[in-house]
Coordinates of C-alpha atoms and ligand atoms in Angstrom, one line a residue:
M375 CA -31.0 22.2 -16.1
N376 CA -33.6 24.9 -17.3
V377 CA -34.1 22.6 -21.6
K378 CA -36.8 21.3 -22.6
C379 CA -37.5 17.8 -23.9
S380 CA -36.6 17.4 -27.7
L381 CA -39.7 15.2 -27.6
C382 CA -42.6 16.8 -25.6
G383 CA -41.3 19.8 -24.4
R384 CA -41.3 19.6 -21.1
R385 CA -38.4 19.9 -18.2
A386 CA -35.5 17.8 -19.5
V387 CA -33.5 15.8 -17.5
I388 CA -30.6 14.7 -19.1
R389 CA -28.8 15.7 -22.6
I390 CA -27.7 12.8 -24.7
G391 CA -24.6 14.5 -26.3
Y392 CA -24.2 11.6 -28.9
A393 CA -27.4 11.4 -30.4
G394 CA -28.4 15.9 -29.9
V395 CA -31.0 15.1 -27.7
H396 CA -32.4 16.6 -24.6
L397 CA -35.0 13.9 -22.8
C398 CA -37.1 14.4 -20.0
E399 CA -37.7 12.2 -17.0
E400 CA -40.3 10.0 -19.3
H401 CA -38.6 9.9 -22.5
F402 CA -35.4 9.1 -21.1
S403 CA -36.3 6.3 -18.6
S404 CA -38.6 4.6 -21.7
Y405 CA -35.2 4.9 -23.9
F406 CA -33.1 3.7 -21.5
E407 CA -35.3 0.6 -21.2
R408 CA -35.7 0.3 -24.6
R409 CA -31.7 0.7 -25.1
F410 CA -30.9 -2.8 -22.5
L411 CA -34.1 -4.7 -24.2
E412 CA -32.8 -4.0 -26.8
A413 CA -29.6 -5.3 -26.6
T414 CA -30.4 -8.7 -25.0
R415 CA -32.1 -9.2 -28.1
L416 CA -30.1 -8.1 -31.2
L417 CA -27.0 -9.5 -29.3
R418 CA -29.6 -12.8 -28.2
M419 CA -28.3 -12.1 -24.5
F420 CA -30.9 -14.8 -22.7
E421 CA -33.3 -17.5 -24.3
R422 CA -36.8 -18.5 -22.8
G423 CA -37.0 -20.9 -20.0
E424 CA -32.8 -19.6 -18.6
R425 CA -31.9 -18.8 -15.4
V426 CA -29.7 -15.8 -15.4
A427 CA -27.3 -14.7 -12.0
V428 CA -26.6 -11.5 -11.9
A429 CA -23.5 -10.3 -10.3
V430 CA -24.4 -7.3 -7.9
S431 CA -22.0 -5.4 -6.1
G432 CA -24.0 -2.9 -4.6
G433 CA -22.9 -0.6 -6.5
K434 CA -25.7 2.0 -8.3
D435 CA -24.6 -0.3 -12.5
S436 CA -25.4 -3.0 -10.8
L437 CA -28.0 -2.8 -8.6
T438 CA -30.3 -0.9 -11.8
L439 CA -29.1 -4.2 -13.5
L440 CA -30.8 -6.1 -11.0
Y441 CA -33.9 -4.3 -11.2
L442 CA -34.6 -4.0 -14.8
M443 CA -33.8 -7.7 -15.1
S444 CA -36.3 -8.8 -12.4
K445 CA -37.9 -6.0 -14.1
H446 CA -38.7 -7.5 -17.3
A447 CA -37.8 -11.1 -16.1
D448 CA -41.5 -12.4 -17.3
A449 CA -40.9 -10.3 -21.5
L450 CA -37.2 -12.0 -21.8
G451 CA -38.7 -15.1 -20.3
V452 CA -36.0 -15.9 -17.8
E453 CA -35.3 -16.4 -14.2
V454 CA -33.0 -14.0 -12.1
V455 CA -31.3 -14.7 -9.6
A456 CA -28.5 -12.5 -7.8
V457 CA -24.9 -13.0 -6.9
L458 CA -22.5 -10.8 -4.8
V459 CA -19.1 -11.6 -3.6
D460 CA -17.9 -10.2 -0.7
E461 CA -13.9 -9.9 -1.1
G462 CA -13.2 -9.0 2.6
I463 CA -12.7 -5.0 2.8
R464 CA -12.8 -3.5 5.5
G465 CA -15.7 -0.2 5.0
Y466 CA -16.2 -0.6 2.4
R467 CA -17.5 -3.9 1.2
E468 CA -19.8 -4.5 3.9
E469 CA -21.4 -1.0 3.3
K470 CA -22.4 -2.1 -0.5
A471 CA -23.3 -5.4 0.5
R472 CA -26.2 -4.0 3.0
A473 CA -27.8 -1.7 0.3
A474 CA -27.7 -5.0 -1.8
E475 CA -29.5 -7.3 0.3
A476 CA -31.8 -4.6 0.9
Y477 CA -32.7 -3.8 -3.1
A478 CA -32.9 -8.0 -3.5
K479 CA -34.7 -8.1 -1.4
R480 CA -37.5 -5.2 -1.9
W481 CA -37.6 -7.0 -5.7
G482 CA -37.7 -10.2 -4.4
V483 CA -34.4 -12.0 -5.8
E484 CA -32.6 -14.4 -4.2
L485 CA -29.0 -12.9 -3.4
V486 CA -26.4 -15.3 -3.0
V487 CA -22.9 -14.3 -1.2
K488 CA -19.3 -16.0 -1.8
S489 CA -16.6 -14.9 0.3
F490 CA -12.9 -14.5 -0.2
R491 CA -12.7 -16.0 3.7
E492 CA -15.2 -18.7 3.4
E493 CA -13.5 -19.6 -0.3
L494 CA -10.0 -19.1 -0.2
G495 CA -9.1 -18.9 3.0
F496 CA -8.2 -15.0 3.3
T497 CA -10.0 -11.2 2.8
L498 CA -8.6 -9.6 -0.3
D499 CA -7.7 -6.7 2.7
E500 CA -5.4 -10.0 3.8
A501 CA -3.9 -10.3 0.9
V502 CA -3.1 -6.9 -0.1
S503 CA -0.7 -6.9 3.4
A504 CA 0.4 -10.4 1.9
L505 CA 1.2 -8.2 -1.3
M506 CA 2.9 -5.5 0.2
E507 CA 4.9 -7.7 2.0
D508 CA 6.6 -9.0 -1.7
G509 CA 6.9 -5.6 -3.6
L510 CA 3.1 -5.9 -4.8
R511 CA 4.2 -7.4 -7.7
Y512 CA 0.7 -7.8 -8.1
K513 CA -1.6 -5.3 -8.3
P514 CA -4.8 -5.6 -6.1
C515 CA -7.5 -4.5 -7.8
T516 CA -5.5 -7.9 -10.3
V517 CA -5.8 -10.1 -7.7
C518 CA -9.4 -9.2 -7.0
G519 CA -10.8 -8.8 -10.0
V520 CA -9.5 -12.7 -10.5
F521 CA -10.6 -14.1 -7.5
R522 CA -14.0 -12.3 -7.9
R523 CA -14.5 -13.5 -11.8
Y524 CA -13.5 -16.9 -10.7
L525 CA -16.0 -17.0 -7.4
L526 CA -19.0 -15.0 -9.9
N527 CA -18.0 -18.2 -12.2
R528 CA -18.5 -20.9 -9.6
A529 CA -21.7 -19.4 -7.8
A530 CA -23.2 -19.3 -10.9
L531 CA -22.7 -22.6 -11.3
E532 CA -23.9 -23.8 -8.3
L533 CA -26.7 -22.1 -8.6
G534 CA -27.6 -24.1 -12.7
A535 CA -27.5 -20.8 -14.3
D536 CA -27.1 -20.4 -17.4
K537 CA -26.1 -17.3 -18.3
L538 CA -23.9 -14.6 -15.7
A539 CA -24.7 -10.6 -16.4
T540 CA -22.9 -8.3 -15.4
A541 CA -23.5 -4.5 -15.3
H542 CA -20.6 -3.5 -17.3
N543 CA -20.9 0.0 -19.3
L544 CA -19.6 1.4 -22.0
D545 CA -17.2 3.2 -20.3
D546 CA -15.9 0.5 -18.4
E547 CA -15.1 -1.1 -21.6
A548 CA -13.9 1.9 -23.0
Q549 CA -11.5 2.0 -19.7
A550 CA -11.2 -2.0 -20.0
F551 CA -10.3 -1.7 -23.7
L552 CA -7.6 1.1 -23.3
M553 CA -5.9 -0.6 -20.0
N554 CA -5.9 -3.9 -22.1
A555 CA -3.7 -2.1 -24.5
L556 CA -2.0 0.0 -22.9
Q557 CA -0.5 -3.3 -21.1
A558 CA -0.4 -4.8 -25.0
N559 CA -2.7 -7.6 -23.2
L560 CA -4.6 -8.4 -27.1
P561 CA -6.0 -12.2 -25.7
S562 CA -8.2 -10.3 -23.3
I563 CA -9.4 -7.3 -25.9
A564 CA -10.5 -10.6 -28.4
R565 CA -12.4 -12.0 -24.9
E566 CA -14.1 -8.9 -23.7
G567 CA -16.6 -8.4 -25.9
P568 CA -20.5 -8.5 -24.6
R569 CA -21.1 -11.6 -25.2
S570 CA -18.6 -14.9 -24.1
E571 CA -19.4 -18.4 -25.6
R572 CA -19.3 -21.3 -23.0
V573 CA -16.1 -22.3 -24.4
H574 CA -15.5 -25.2 -21.3
E575 CA -18.0 -26.6 -19.6
K576 CA -17.6 -25.7 -16.4
L577 CA -17.4 -21.1 -17.2
V578 CA -20.6 -19.9 -17.5
P579 CA -21.1 -17.6 -20.6
R580 CA -21.0 -13.9 -19.4
V581 CA -23.2 -11.1 -21.1
K582 CA -23.1 -7.9 -20.7
P583 CA -26.7 -5.3 -21.2
F584 CA -25.0 -2.3 -20.5
Y585 CA -22.6 -2.6 -23.3
F586 CA -23.4 0.2 -25.1
I587 CA -24.7 2.4 -22.4
P588 CA -22.9 5.3 -20.8
E589 CA -22.5 5.5 -17.1
K590 CA -24.1 8.6 -17.0
E591 CA -27.1 7.2 -18.6
V592 CA -27.1 4.1 -16.2
L593 CA -26.5 7.1 -13.4
T594 CA -29.6 8.9 -14.3
Y595 CA -31.6 6.1 -14.6
A596 CA -31.0 4.8 -11.3
L597 CA -31.2 8.4 -9.6
L598 CA -34.8 8.6 -11.5
H599 CA -35.7 5.4 -9.9
G600 CA -34.7 6.1 -6.4
I601 CA -31.9 3.5 -6.3
E602 CA -29.3 4.6 -3.8
S603 CA -26.0 3.4 -3.1
P604 CA -23.7 3.8 -0.1
P605 CA -21.2 6.4 -1.2
V606 CA -18.3 4.2 -0.4
E607 CA -14.9 4.3 -2.5
C608 CA -12.7 0.9 -2.5
P609 CA -9.8 2.1 -0.9
Y610 CA -8.0 0.2 -3.5
I611 CA -8.9 2.4 -6.5
V612 CA -5.7 4.9 -6.1
Y613 CA -3.4 1.3 -7.1
S614 CA -5.5 1.3 -10.9
L615 CA -4.8 1.9 -14.0
R616 CA -8.1 2.7 -14.4
H617 CA -8.5 5.2 -12.4
P618 CA -6.7 7.9 -14.3
L619 CA -7.6 6.3 -17.9
R620 CA -11.3 7.1 -16.1
R621 CA -10.5 10.8 -15.2
W622 CA -8.9 11.4 -19.3
L623 CA -12.1 9.9 -21.1
N624 CA -14.2 11.8 -19.5
E625 CA -12.3 14.7 -20.0
V626 CA -12.2 14.4 -23.6
A627 CA -15.3 13.1 -23.7
E628 CA -16.4 16.7 -22.4
R629 CA -15.5 18.3 -25.6
D630 CA -15.6 15.2 -28.2
P631 CA -19.4 13.2 -27.3
G632 CA -19.1 10.7 -29.1
V633 CA -15.3 9.5 -28.0
K634 CA -16.5 6.9 -26.2
H635 CA -18.5 4.8 -28.9
R636 CA -15.3 5.2 -31.6
V637 CA -13.6 3.9 -28.6
I638 CA -15.8 0.7 -28.1
A639 CA -16.5 0.5 -32.0
L640 CA -12.6 0.5 -32.5
K641 CA -11.9 -2.3 -30.0
N642 CA -15.5 -4.7 -31.9
A643 CA -13.1 -4.2 -35.1
L644 CA -10.1 -5.2 -34.1
A645 CA -11.4 -7.9 -31.6
P646 CA -12.2 -10.5 -34.4
L647 CA -8.6 -10.5 -35.7
L648 CA -6.3 -10.8 -32.1
D649 CA -5.6 -14.4 -30.6
R650 CA -8.2 -15.1 -28.0
G651 CA -5.6 -17.1 -26.5
G652 CA -6.2 -20.4 -25.3
P653 CA -7.6 -23.1 -25.9
F654 CA -9.1 -23.6 -22.7
R655 CA -8.8 -26.6 -20.7
S656 CA -8.9 -28.0 -17.0
C657 CA -7.1 -26.2 -14.3
R658 CA -5.1 -28.9 -12.2
V659 CA -5.6 -27.9 -8.8
C660 CA -9.2 -27.2 -9.6
G661 CA -11.1 -28.8 -12.9
M662 CA -12.0 -25.0 -13.4
P663 CA -11.6 -23.7 -17.0
S664 CA -7.7 -22.4 -17.7
S665 CA -5.6 -21.5 -20.7
G666 CA -2.7 -23.0 -18.3
E667 CA -2.1 -26.2 -16.6
V668 CA -2.7 -24.5 -13.4
C669 CA -5.9 -22.3 -13.4
K670 CA -4.9 -18.3 -12.7
A671 CA -6.4 -18.0 -9.1
C672 CA -5.1 -21.2 -7.9
Q673 CA -1.6 -19.7 -9.5
L674 CA -2.6 -16.1 -6.9
R675 CA -4.1 -18.5 -4.1
Q676 CA -0.9 -20.4 -3.5
Y677 CA 1.4 -17.3 -4.0
I678 CA -0.5 -15.9 -1.1
E679 CA -0.4 -18.4 1.0
R680 CA 3.2 -19.3 1.1
I681 CA 3.5 -15.1 2.0
L682 CA 0.8 -15.8 4.7
A683 CA 2.1 -18.9 6.4
S684 CA 5.8 -17.4 6.4
R685 CA 4.8 -15.0 8.8
Ligands
ZN2078 ZN1 -40.5 13.5 -23.2
ZN2079 ZN1 -7.1 -23.3 -10.3

């Protein structure tokens, strides 16, 4: 790109379409970090003295969040630990996990790994082969998402974390909103904001510092700061509705750069009007938060165990 920074005239590295400016490496980095810090402050994501568990997958978004959280830990007054869930996806997860381990070590952050195999008794690969035997009544991403959220929360609890920070960005949130809308999943739209409250003593509140930041900016920041991730893709992405929605939304955004922001604005206007579901009680099986008598993770686990046992 041979365009100049709108602020200083040096070579621009990114165009911020919705703001109508081009920025150089230095001005973009400080703009990005300011947006990150502003979001954490304006939405009161952290309080001084808190312990924050950062969910890392080994992808660029979560590594960037871990980098910024460790870089600004003192300014935010928090202690940072990292948690990674190993779902057991051959050819994918082990490579991403290696990257996460290397960066956590470099930035001096403790990394705790929870695996499906140890915590649930089966890997996601095994779970998916069981799901296929029963006609794929649940999609791999649905099952994976339920268990991943469950284990991230449990890891955060065990670490005594006050908050669980995830790297979901504006694109992720816009896609999730459209998926929930297409599935008429109103409680999820109501619940998935930039921060959640402690609605159950065993539910660690979640915060999303990149909630208002487009994916393109996160990836550009990662590139400029030498944050790399192995270029492997989850093999189950083909089963997900997110995949085509992501492509479609990006196509629309090419012509209309503000569209993702407006999707999020619509979601944030709608969310308070919708029923959040619940109330939260404790799962009869595992004691963790649940909207029904048995939590979704225990239900799915029992379902998969039954198929695996019948082989
Ligand atoms: Zn500049
Ligand atoms: Zn349960």
